[in-house]
């Protein structure tokens, strides 16, 4: 039977991811790392990897475990790898962060921590790709979301491998000039492959299925959707060429700039495509998760507008960090929080009310959340993110920390909303289950077989 | 052994009973959503229900199928229920009742 069930560890992935996001924002507010230190300072790298791997990586991995079976209409391949992949990511990340703290002279530096962390993370992401790609490859004929998510697996592995090579040089295990040269020049390409190559391409693919599903819009492959796929594939090739030239000792900015230009064009086409999906929707009321996604897409476009503007005014280097901040927190995190708001409620409904559907009165998914209250937190989050980007451009670090504090407040408030949804706290009394039922399974799956 | 009119009555009772099964996302019954394609009954009260979901691979499909089976089985006169999940034709929003 074509169908999908609940991914038991996805909520645990989300909970760990949110802890990393809160920790990263709190460290920034405390003055640790960027902007108090350069972005390539080890202290800054702690926050960068806490956000990129701990928050975004686990968020995307947990989401894929739940939604790849939906996209493929078949069960996840090797689902027993979900927990080991989560544990390996957590341990690998802790080792990596420990290594960076050692490089920053904040803790004793053990040579093996960075490569060991990199290796564990590479194994964890390889396991994720095995589950994702293995599920998708058998799902013929390949749908549009399938192609995008499968394409995203390539840069994910490339990002992990390049990062692993970095750790060999950073830890002093090798002084090979090519590998040292790679560390010195391929950092931006490493970030591009992770944040755009894997996460953005995956987000685009999954959004084609989720947005059409939530908006009751016809799912069809438009010519512009195919063009986006080809542009993104070309951008990945360009970024790969850039890393290759960095590794051969002939660093060049042009391939990465070409990749970013192609990505910008693809993002513009994507926004046009999403506009078509939105216009053709049969569901007239627009829920908060969709609104948050649309704002996030707007911020994605703004990133490329700022990038183009920085070239026109001749200051691309000065604009890199504000644009990276907007991309990470406006686009990826904004989209992620918006979808979490929906996914947590949806999965909670399936877990607790799915088994009793048809036997007793049940609430709607929307009854598990308080949209009016959550909309305030989303407004605060996006306003704070736009402000943080603006004050970074204006070089006002104190204001940046204040804006980050507002981001943290919004994230904590939204986390509280997610917990309330998990506890079924907002469900109308007539359909509420005993509170002990929900409280037992806040972030861990059921071990009695009810949660599938 | 129900005759033709009794079978039609039984099918109608099952259809009404299925109205208590809601689509979790839309909050409307699976009948109003157009997710029930066909309900058939034979002479001895064995039911065959053909249904779909709004999206192929929907995580709720297993729960919806089981809910529809249990709901139909609770109608007096129904001896057994077989639920078939199909995506031919695929569901589209025009199948919803206004």
Coordinates of C-alpha atoms in Angstrom, one line a residue:
Chain A
X1 CA 0.0 0.0 0.0
X2 CA 1.5 3.4 -0.9
X3 CA 1.7 5.4 2.3
X4 CA 3.9 6.7 5.0
X5 CA 3.8 6.6 8.7
X6 CA 5.3 8.6 11.5
X7 CA 9.1 8.9 11.8
X8 CA 9.6 8.1 15.5
X9 CA 12.8 10.1 16.1
X10 CA 11.9 13.2 14.1
X11 CA 10.6 15.1 17.2
X12 CA 13.9 14.2 19.0
X13 CA 15.9 15.7 16.0
X14 CA 13.8 18.9 16.3
X15 CA 14.2 19.2 20.0
X16 CA 18.0 18.8 19.8
X17 CA 18.1 21.3 16.9
X18 CA 16.2 23.9 18.9
X19 CA 18.6 23.6 21.8
X20 CA 21.5 24.3 19.4
X21 CA 19.7 27.3 17.9
X22 CA 19.1 28.8 21.4
X23 CA 22.7 28.0 22.4
X24 CA 24.1 29.7 19.2
X25 CA 22.0 32.8 19.7
X26 CA 22.8 33.0 23.4
X27 CA 26.5 32.8 22.7
X28 CA 26.3 35.5 20.1
X29 CA 24.5 37.8 22.6
X30 CA 27.2 37.1 25.2
X31 CA 29.8 38.6 22.8
X32 CA 31.3 35.2 21.9
X33 CA 32.5 34.9 18.3
X34 CA 31.3 37.0 15.4
X35 CA 30.9 40.0 15.2
X36 CA 33.2 40.5 18.2
X37 CA 35.8 38.3 16.4
X38 CA 36.4 37.6 12.6
X39 CA 34.1 35.0 11.1
X40 CA 37.1 32.6 10.5
X41 CA 38.1 32.9 14.2
X42 CA 37.7 29.5 16.0
X43 CA 35.3 31.1 18.4
X44 CA 33.1 32.2 15.5
X45 CA 33.4 28.7 14.0
X46 CA 31.8 27.3 17.2
X47 CA 28.7 29.4 16.6
X48 CA 28.7 28.8 12.8
X49 CA 28.7 25.0 13.2
X50 CA 26.3 25.1 16.1
X51 CA 23.8 26.8 13.9
X52 CA 24.7 25.1 10.5
X53 CA 25.0 21.5 11.8
X54 CA 23.3 21.5 15.2
X55 CA 20.2 23.6 14.3
X56 CA 19.8 23.5 10.5
X57 CA 21.4 20.1 9.9
X58 CA 19.3 18.3 12.4
X59 CA 16.2 20.2 11.5
X60 CA 16.6 19.2 7.8
X61 CA 17.6 15.7 8.7
X62 CA 14.5 15.2 11.0
X63 CA 12.2 16.7 8.4
X64 CA 13.6 14.5 5.6
X65 CA 13.0 11.3 7.7
X66 CA 9.3 12.3 8.0
X67 CA 8.7 13.7 4.5
X68 CA 10.8 11.6 2.2
X69 CA 8.4 8.7 2.6
X70 CA 5.6 11.2 1.7
X71 CA 7.4 12.3 -1.4
X72 CA 8.3 8.8 -2.4
X73 CA 4.9 7.2 -1.3
X74 CA 6.9 4.3 0.2
X75 CA 8.4 3.4 3.5
X76 CA 11.8 4.9 4.5
X77 CA 14.7 2.7 3.7
X78 CA 16.7 1.5 6.8
X79 CA 14.6 3.5 9.3
X80 CA 16.7 1.9 12.1
X81 CA 19.6 4.2 11.1
X82 CA 17.6 7.3 12.3
X83 CA 18.7 7.1 16.0
X84 CA 22.4 6.2 15.3
X85 CA 22.5 9.1 12.8
X86 CA 21.2 11.5 15.4
X87 CA 23.6 10.3 18.1
X88 CA 26.6 10.4 15.7
X89 CA 25.7 13.9 14.7
X90 CA 25.4 15.0 18.3
X91 CA 28.7 13.4 19.3
X92 CA 30.5 14.5 16.1
X93 CA 29.3 18.1 16.6
X94 CA 30.4 18.1 20.3
X95 CA 33.9 16.9 19.2
X96 CA 34.1 19.5 16.4
X97 CA 33.1 22.3 18.8
X98 CA 35.6 21.0 21.3
X99 CA 38.3 21.2 18.7
X100 CA 37.4 24.7 17.7
X101 CA 37.4 25.7 21.4
X102 CA 40.8 24.1 21.7
X103 CA 42.0 26.2 18.7
X104 CA 40.6 29.3 20.5
X105 CA 42.7 28.3 23.6
X106 CA 39.6 28.1 25.7
X107 CA 40.0 24.3 26.4
X108 CA 43.0 22.0 26.0
X109 CA 43.4 21.1 22.4
X110 CA 43.5 17.4 21.5
X111 CA 44.7 16.8 18.0
X112 CA 42.2 14.0 17.3
X113 CA 39.0 15.9 18.3
X114 CA 38.5 17.8 15.0
X115 CA 39.1 14.9 12.6
X116 CA 37.1 12.5 14.9
X117 CA 34.2 15.0 14.9
X118 CA 34.5 15.4 11.2
X119 CA 34.5 11.7 10.6
X120 CA 31.5 11.0 12.8
X121 CA 29.6 13.8 11.1
X122 CA 30.5 12.4 7.7
X123 CA 29.3 9.0 8.7
X124 CA 26.1 10.4 10.1
X125 CA 25.3 12.4 7.0
X126 CA 26.2 9.4 4.8
X127 CA 23.7 7.4 6.8
X128 CA 21.1 10.1 6.3
X129 CA 21.8 10.0 2.5
X130 CA 21.5 6.2 2.5
X131 CA 18.0 6.5 4.0
X132 CA 16.9 9.4 1.8
X133 CA 18.4 8.5 -1.5
X134 CA 17.7 4.8 -1.0
X135 CA 14.0 5.6 -0.5
X136 CA 13.8 8.0 -3.4
X137 CA 15.7 5.9 -6.0
X138 CA 13.0 3.2 -6.0
X139 CA 10.1 5.7 -6.3
X140 CA 9.7 5.7 -10.1
X141 CA 8.5 7.7 -11.9
X142 CA 10.5 10.4 -10.3
X143 CA 8.4 13.4 -9.2
X144 CA 9.7 17.0 -9.1
X145 CA 10.3 17.0 -5.3
X146 CA 12.1 13.6 -5.6
X147 CA 14.6 15.0 -8.1
X148 CA 15.3 18.1 -6.0
X149 CA 15.8 16.2 -2.7
X150 CA 18.0 13.6 -4.5
X151 CA 20.1 16.4 -6.1
X152 CA 20.5 17.9 -2.6
X153 CA 22.2 14.7 -1.3
X154 CA 25.2 15.3 -3.6
X155 CA 26.3 18.7 -2.0
X156 CA 25.5 17.3 1.4
X157 CA 28.1 14.6 1.0
X158 CA 30.5 17.0 -0.7
X159 CA 30.1 19.5 2.3
X160 CA 30.9 16.8 4.8
X161 CA 33.9 15.5 2.9
X162 CA 35.4 19.0 2.4
X163 CA 34.8 19.7 6.1
X164 CA 36.5 16.4 7.0
X165 CA 39.5 17.4 4.9
X166 CA 39.6 20.8 6.6
X167 CA 39.8 19.2 10.0
X168 CA 43.0 17.3 9.0
X169 CA 44.8 20.6 8.3
X170 CA 43.3 22.6 11.2
X171 CA 44.3 19.9 13.7
X172 CA 47.8 19.8 12.3
X173 CA 47.6 16.2 11.2
X174 CA 48.8 17.2 7.8
X175 CA 50.8 20.1 6.3
X176 CA 50.2 19.1 2.7
X177 CA 50.2 22.5 0.9
X178 CA 47.2 21.6 -1.2
X179 CA 45.1 20.7 1.8
X180 CA 46.3 23.8 3.7
X181 CA 45.5 25.9 0.6
X182 CA 42.0 24.4 0.6
X183 CA 41.4 25.5 4.2
X184 CA 42.6 29.0 3.4
X185 CA 40.4 29.5 0.3
X186 CA 37.5 27.0 0.1
X187 CA 35.7 28.0 3.3
X188 CA 33.1 30.1 1.4
X189 CA 32.5 27.2 -1.1
X190 CA 32.1 24.8 1.9
X191 CA 29.4 27.1 3.4
X192 CA 27.7 27.5 0.0
X193 CA 27.5 23.7 -0.6
X194 CA 26.0 23.2 2.8
X195 CA 23.6 26.1 3.1
X196 CA 22.5 26.5 -0.5
X197 CA 23.6 23.2 -2.1
X198 CA 22.0 20.9 0.4
X199 CA 19.5 22.9 2.5
X200 CA 18.1 25.3 -0.1
X201 CA 17.7 22.7 -2.9
X202 CA 16.1 20.3 -0.4
X203 CA 13.8 23.0 0.9
X204 CA 12.8 23.9 -2.6
X205 CA 12.0 20.2 -3.4
X206 CA 10.0 19.5 -0.2
X207 CA 8.1 22.8 -0.5
X208 CA 6.8 21.8 -3.9
X209 CA 5.0 18.9 -2.2
X210 CA 4.1 20.5 1.2
X211 CA 2.9 23.9 -0.1
X212 CA 0.7 22.2 -2.8
X213 CA -0.6 19.8 -0.1
X214 CA -1.4 22.5 2.5
X215 CA -2.8 25.0 -0.1
X216 CA -4.8 22.4 -2.1
X217 CA -3.0 23.5 -5.2
X218 CA -2.5 21.3 -8.2
X219 CA 0.9 19.6 -8.2
X220 CA 2.4 19.8 -11.7
X221 CA 5.8 20.2 -13.2
X222 CA 6.1 23.5 -14.9
X223 CA 8.8 24.5 -17.4
X224 CA 10.1 27.0 -14.9
X225 CA 10.5 24.2 -12.3
X226 CA 12.7 22.2 -14.7
X227 CA 14.7 25.4 -15.4
X228 CA 15.3 25.8 -11.7
X229 CA 16.6 22.3 -11.4
X230 CA 19.1 22.7 -14.3
X231 CA 20.3 26.1 -12.9
X232 CA 20.9 24.6 -9.5
X233 CA 22.7 21.6 -11.0
X234 CA 24.9 24.0 -13.0
X235 CA 25.5 26.1 -9.9
X236 CA 26.7 23.0 -8.0
X237 CA 29.1 22.1 -10.8
X238 CA 30.5 25.6 -10.7
X239 CA 31.0 25.5 -7.0
X240 CA 32.6 22.1 -7.3
X241 CA 35.0 23.5 -9.9
X242 CA 35.9 26.3 -7.5
X243 CA 36.8 23.8 -4.7
X244 CA 38.8 21.7 -7.2
X245 CA 40.8 24.8 -8.3
X246 CA 41.3 25.8 -4.6
X247 CA 42.7 22.3 -3.9
X248 CA 45.1 22.5 -6.9
X249 CA 46.6 25.7 -5.5
X250 CA 45.0 28.0 -8.0
X251 CA 42.3 29.7 -6.0
X252 CA 39.8 31.6 -8.0
X253 CA 36.7 33.5 -6.9
X254 CA 35.0 33.3 -10.3
X255 CA 33.5 29.8 -10.0
X256 CA 31.8 30.6 -6.7
X257 CA 30.6 33.9 -8.0
X258 CA 29.1 32.1 -11.0
X259 CA 27.5 29.6 -8.7
X260 CA 25.9 32.4 -6.6
X261 CA 24.7 34.2 -9.8
X262 CA 23.0 31.0 -11.0
X263 CA 21.6 30.4 -7.6
X264 CA 20.1 33.9 -7.6
X265 CA 18.5 33.3 -10.9
X266 CA 17.1 30.0 -9.7
X267 CA 15.8 31.6 -6.6
X268 CA 14.0 34.3 -8.6
X269 CA 12.4 31.5 -10.8
X270 CA 11.4 29.7 -7.6
X271 CA 9.7 32.7 -6.2
X272 CA 7.7 33.0 -9.5
X273 CA 6.8 29.3 -9.3
X274 CA 5.6 29.6 -5.7
X275 CA 3.5 32.6 -6.7
X276 CA 1.8 30.4 -9.3
X277 CA 1.2 27.7 -6.7
X278 CA -0.2 30.3 -4.3
X279 CA -2.5 31.8 -7.0
X280 CA -3.9 28.4 -8.0
X281 CA -4.7 27.3 -4.5
X282 CA -8.2 26.1 -3.7
X283 CA -7.8 26.7 0.1
X284 CA -8.5 30.4 0.5
X285 CA -7.5 30.8 4.1
X286 CA -3.7 31.0 4.5
X287 CA -2.3 29.5 7.6
X288 CA 0.6 30.9 9.6
X289 CA 3.2 28.3 8.4
X290 CA 2.5 29.3 4.8
X291 CA 2.8 33.1 5.6
X292 CA 6.1 32.5 7.4
X293 CA 7.4 30.5 4.4
X294 CA 6.4 33.4 2.0
X295 CA 8.3 35.9 4.2
X296 CA 11.3 33.6 4.3
X297 CA 11.2 33.3 0.5
X298 CA 11.1 37.1 0.3
X299 CA 14.3 37.2 2.4
X300 CA 15.9 34.6 0.1
X301 CA 15.3 37.0 -2.8
X302 CA 16.6 39.9 -0.8
X303 CA 19.9 38.1 -0.2
X304 CA 20.6 38.0 -3.9
X305 CA 19.4 41.6 -4.4
X306 CA 21.9 42.7 -1.7
X307 CA 24.6 40.5 -3.3
X308 CA 24.0 42.2 -6.7
X309 CA 23.9 45.7 -5.0
X310 CA 27.2 44.9 -3.2
X311 CA 28.9 44.2 -6.6
X312 CA 27.4 47.4 -8.1
X313 CA 28.7 49.5 -5.2
X314 CA 32.0 47.7 -5.3
X315 CA 31.9 46.3 -1.7
X316 CA 31.1 42.6 -2.0
X317 CA 33.5 41.6 0.8
X318 CA 31.9 44.0 3.2
X319 CA 28.4 42.7 2.5
X320 CA 29.2 38.9 2.7
X321 CA 28.4 38.5 6.4
X322 CA 25.1 40.5 6.5
X323 CA 24.0 38.5 3.4
X324 CA 25.1 35.2 5.1
X325 CA 23.2 36.2 8.2
X326 CA 20.0 37.1 6.3
X327 CA 20.3 33.8 4.3
X328 CA 20.8 31.7 7.4
X329 CA 18.3 33.3 9.7
X330 CA 15.9 35.0 7.4
X331 CA 15.5 32.3 4.7
X332 CA 16.6 28.9 6.2
X333 CA 15.7 29.5 9.9
X334 CA 12.5 31.5 9.0
X335 CA 11.4 28.7 6.7
X336 CA 12.4 26.1 9.2
X337 CA 10.5 27.7 12.2
X338 CA 7.5 28.2 10.0
X339 CA 7.4 24.6 8.9
X340 CA 8.2 23.3 12.4
X341 CA 5.1 25.2 13.6
X342 CA 3.0 23.1 11.3
X343 CA 4.9 19.8 11.3
X344 CA 5.0 19.5 15.1
X345 CA 1.2 20.0 15.4
X346 CA 0.6 17.6 12.4
X347 CA 2.8 14.8 13.8
X348 CA 1.4 15.3 17.3
X349 CA -2.1 14.9 15.9
X350 CA -1.2 11.8 14.0
X351 CA 0.6 10.3 17.0
X352 CA -2.3 10.9 19.5
X353 CA -5.4 11.2 17.5
X354 CA -4.7 9.0 14.4
X355 CA -5.2 5.8 16.4
X356 CA -8.7 6.9 17.7
X357 CA -9.9 8.6 14.5
X358 CA -13.3 7.3 13.6
X359 CA -13.9 6.0 17.1
X360 CA -14.3 9.3 19.0
X361 CA -14.5 13.0 18.3
X362 CA -11.1 14.4 17.4
X363 CA -9.8 18.0 16.9
X364 CA -8.4 19.5 13.7
X365 CA -4.6 19.9 13.4
X366 CA -5.2 23.7 13.8
X367 CA -6.8 23.1 17.2
X368 CA -3.5 22.0 18.6
X369 CA -1.9 25.5 18.1
X370 CA -2.7 29.1 19.0
X371 CA -2.2 30.9 15.7
X372 CA -2.9 34.4 16.9
X373 CA -0.3 34.2 19.7
X374 CA 2.3 32.5 17.5
X375 CA 1.9 35.1 14.7
X376 CA 3.2 37.7 17.2
X377 CA 6.4 35.6 17.8
X378 CA 6.9 35.2 14.0
X379 CA 6.5 38.9 13.5
X380 CA 9.1 39.6 16.2
X381 CA 11.4 37.0 14.8
X382 CA 11.4 38.3 11.2
X383 CA 11.6 42.0 12.3
X384 CA 14.5 41.2 14.5
X385 CA 16.3 39.3 11.7
X386 CA 15.8 42.1 9.2
X387 CA 17.1 44.6 11.9
X388 CA 20.1 42.4 12.7
X389 CA 21.0 42.3 9.0
X390 CA 20.6 46.1 8.7
X391 CA 22.8 46.8 11.7
X392 CA 25.4 44.4 10.5
X393 CA 25.5 46.4 7.2
X394 CA 25.8 49.6 9.3
X395 CA 28.5 48.0 11.4
X396 CA 26.7 48.5 14.8
X397 CA 27.7 45.4 16.8
X398 CA 25.9 46.4 20.0
X399 CA 22.6 46.9 18.1
X400 CA 23.3 43.5 16.4
X401 CA 23.4 41.8 19.8
X402 CA 20.2 43.6 20.8
X403 CA 18.5 42.3 17.7
X404 CA 19.9 38.8 18.3
X405 CA 18.3 39.0 21.8
X406 CA 15.0 39.7 20.2
X407 CA 15.5 36.7 17.8
X408 CA 16.3 34.5 20.9
X409 CA 13.1 35.7 22.7
X410 CA 11.0 34.9 19.6
X411 CA 12.7 31.4 19.2
X412 CA 12.1 30.7 23.0
X413 CA 8.4 31.8 22.7
X414 CA 7.9 29.6 19.6
X415 CA 9.6 26.7 21.3
X416 CA 7.1 27.1 24.1
X417 CA 4.3 27.0 21.5
X418 CA 5.8 23.8 20.1
X419 CA 5.8 22.3 23.6
X420 CA 2.2 23.4 24.2
X421 CA 1.2 21.7 20.9
X422 CA 3.1 18.5 22.0
X423 CA 1.3 18.5 25.3
X424 CA -2.1 19.0 23.6
X425 CA -2.5 22.0 25.9
X426 CA -4.6 24.1 23.5
X427 CA -6.9 21.3 22.3
X428 CA -10.6 22.0 23.1
X429 CA -11.7 20.3 26.3
X430 CA -14.2 18.0 24.5
X431 CA -11.4 16.3 22.5
X432 CA -8.5 16.6 24.9
X433 CA -6.7 13.4 25.9
X434 CA -5.5 12.9 29.5
X435 CA -2.5 15.2 30.0
X436 CA -0.3 12.3 31.1
X437 CA -0.7 10.6 27.7
X438 CA 1.0 13.5 25.9
X439 CA 3.4 14.5 28.7
X440 CA 5.2 11.1 28.5
X441 CA 6.1 11.6 24.9
X442 CA 7.3 15.2 24.7
X443 CA 10.5 14.6 22.7
X444 CA 11.0 10.8 22.7
X445 CA 9.0 8.3 20.8
X446 CA 6.7 5.8 22.4
X447 CA 8.3 2.5 23.2
X448 CA 5.0 0.6 23.6
X449 CA 4.3 0.4 19.9
X450 CA 1.5 3.0 19.6
X451 CA 3.7 5.6 18.0
X452 CA 4.6 4.3 14.5
Chain B
X1 CA -30.4 -11.3 3.3
X2 CA -30.9 -7.7 2.2
X3 CA -32.6 -6.9 -1.1
X4 CA -31.6 -4.1 -3.4
X5 CA -33.4 -1.3 -1.5
X6 CA -32.1 -2.6 1.8
X7 CA -28.6 -2.6 0.4
X8 CA -29.0 1.0 -0.8
X9 CA -30.3 1.9 2.7
X10 CA -27.3 0.2 4.3
X11 CA -24.9 2.0 2.0
X12 CA -26.5 5.3 2.9
X13 CA -26.2 4.5 6.6
X14 CA -22.5 3.7 6.1
X15 CA -22.0 7.0 4.2
X16 CA -23.7 8.9 7.0
X17 CA -21.5 7.1 9.6
X18 CA -18.4 8.0 7.7
X19 CA -19.3 11.7 8.1
X20 CA -17.8 11.5 11.6
X21 CA -14.3 10.7 10.2
X22 CA -12.6 14.0 9.5
X23 CA -9.7 15.0 7.4
X24 CA -7.3 16.3 10.1
X25 CA -6.0 19.1 8.0
X26 CA -9.2 20.5 6.6
X27 CA -11.5 19.5 9.5
X28 CA -14.2 18.4 7.1
X29 CA -15.5 14.9 6.8
X30 CA -13.9 12.4 4.4
X31 CA -17.3 12.3 2.6
X32 CA -17.5 16.0 2.1
X33 CA -13.8 16.0 1.1
X34 CA -14.6 13.6 -1.8
X35 CA -12.2 11.0 -0.4
X36 CA -14.8 8.2 -0.6
X37 CA -14.9 7.1 -4.2
X38 CA -17.3 4.1 -3.9
X39 CA -19.3 2.2 -1.3
X40 CA -20.7 -1.3 -2.3
X41 CA -22.5 -3.9 -0.4
X42 CA -23.3 -7.5 -1.3
X43 CA -26.2 -9.6 -0.4
X44 CA -24.9 -10.7 3.0
X45 CA -23.7 -7.3 4.2
X46 CA -20.1 -7.5 3.2
X47 CA -19.0 -3.9 2.4
X48 CA -16.3 -2.8 -0.1
X49 CA -15.2 0.9 0.2
X50 CA -12.9 2.6 -2.3
X51 CA -11.2 5.6 -0.9
X52 CA -8.3 8.0 -1.5
X53 CA -6.3 10.7 0.3
X54 CA -5.6 14.3 -0.7
X55 CA -1.9 13.5 -1.3
X56 CA -0.3 10.2 -2.3
X57 CA 1.9 9.0 0.5
X58 CA -0.1 11.1 3.1
X59 CA 1.1 10.1 6.6
X60 CA -2.5 10.0 7.7
X61 CA -3.5 7.4 5.1
X62 CA -3.1 4.4 7.4
X63 CA -5.1 6.0 10.1
X64 CA -7.8 7.2 7.7
X65 CA -8.2 3.7 6.2
X66 CA -8.5 2.1 9.6
X67 CA -10.9 4.7 10.8
X68 CA -13.1 4.2 7.8
X69 CA -13.1 0.5 8.3
X70 CA -14.0 0.7 12.0
X71 CA -16.6 3.3 11.4
X72 CA -18.4 1.3 8.6
X73 CA -18.1 -1.9 10.7
X74 CA -20.0 -0.2 13.5
X75 CA -23.2 0.1 11.4
X76 CA -25.9 -2.5 12.2
X77 CA -26.2 -5.0 9.3
X78 CA -22.6 -4.7 8.2
X79 CA -21.0 -8.1 8.4
X80 CA -17.4 -7.2 7.2
X81 CA -15.6 -4.3 5.6
X82 CA -12.9 -4.2 3.0
X83 CA -11.3 -0.8 2.4
X84 CA -9.3 -0.2 -0.8
X85 CA -6.9 2.8 -1.0
X86 CA -6.6 4.0 -4.6
X87 CA -5.1 6.9 -6.4
X88 CA -6.8 6.2 -9.7
X89 CA -8.1 8.8 -10.3
X90 CA -6.0 11.1 -8.1
X91 CA -7.9 13.3 -5.8
X92 CA -8.3 17.0 -6.7
X93 CA -10.0 19.9 -4.9
X94 CA -13.0 19.9 -7.3
X95 CA -14.1 16.6 -5.7
X96 CA -15.0 18.5 -2.5
X97 CA -18.6 19.4 -1.9
X98 CA -18.9 23.2 -1.9

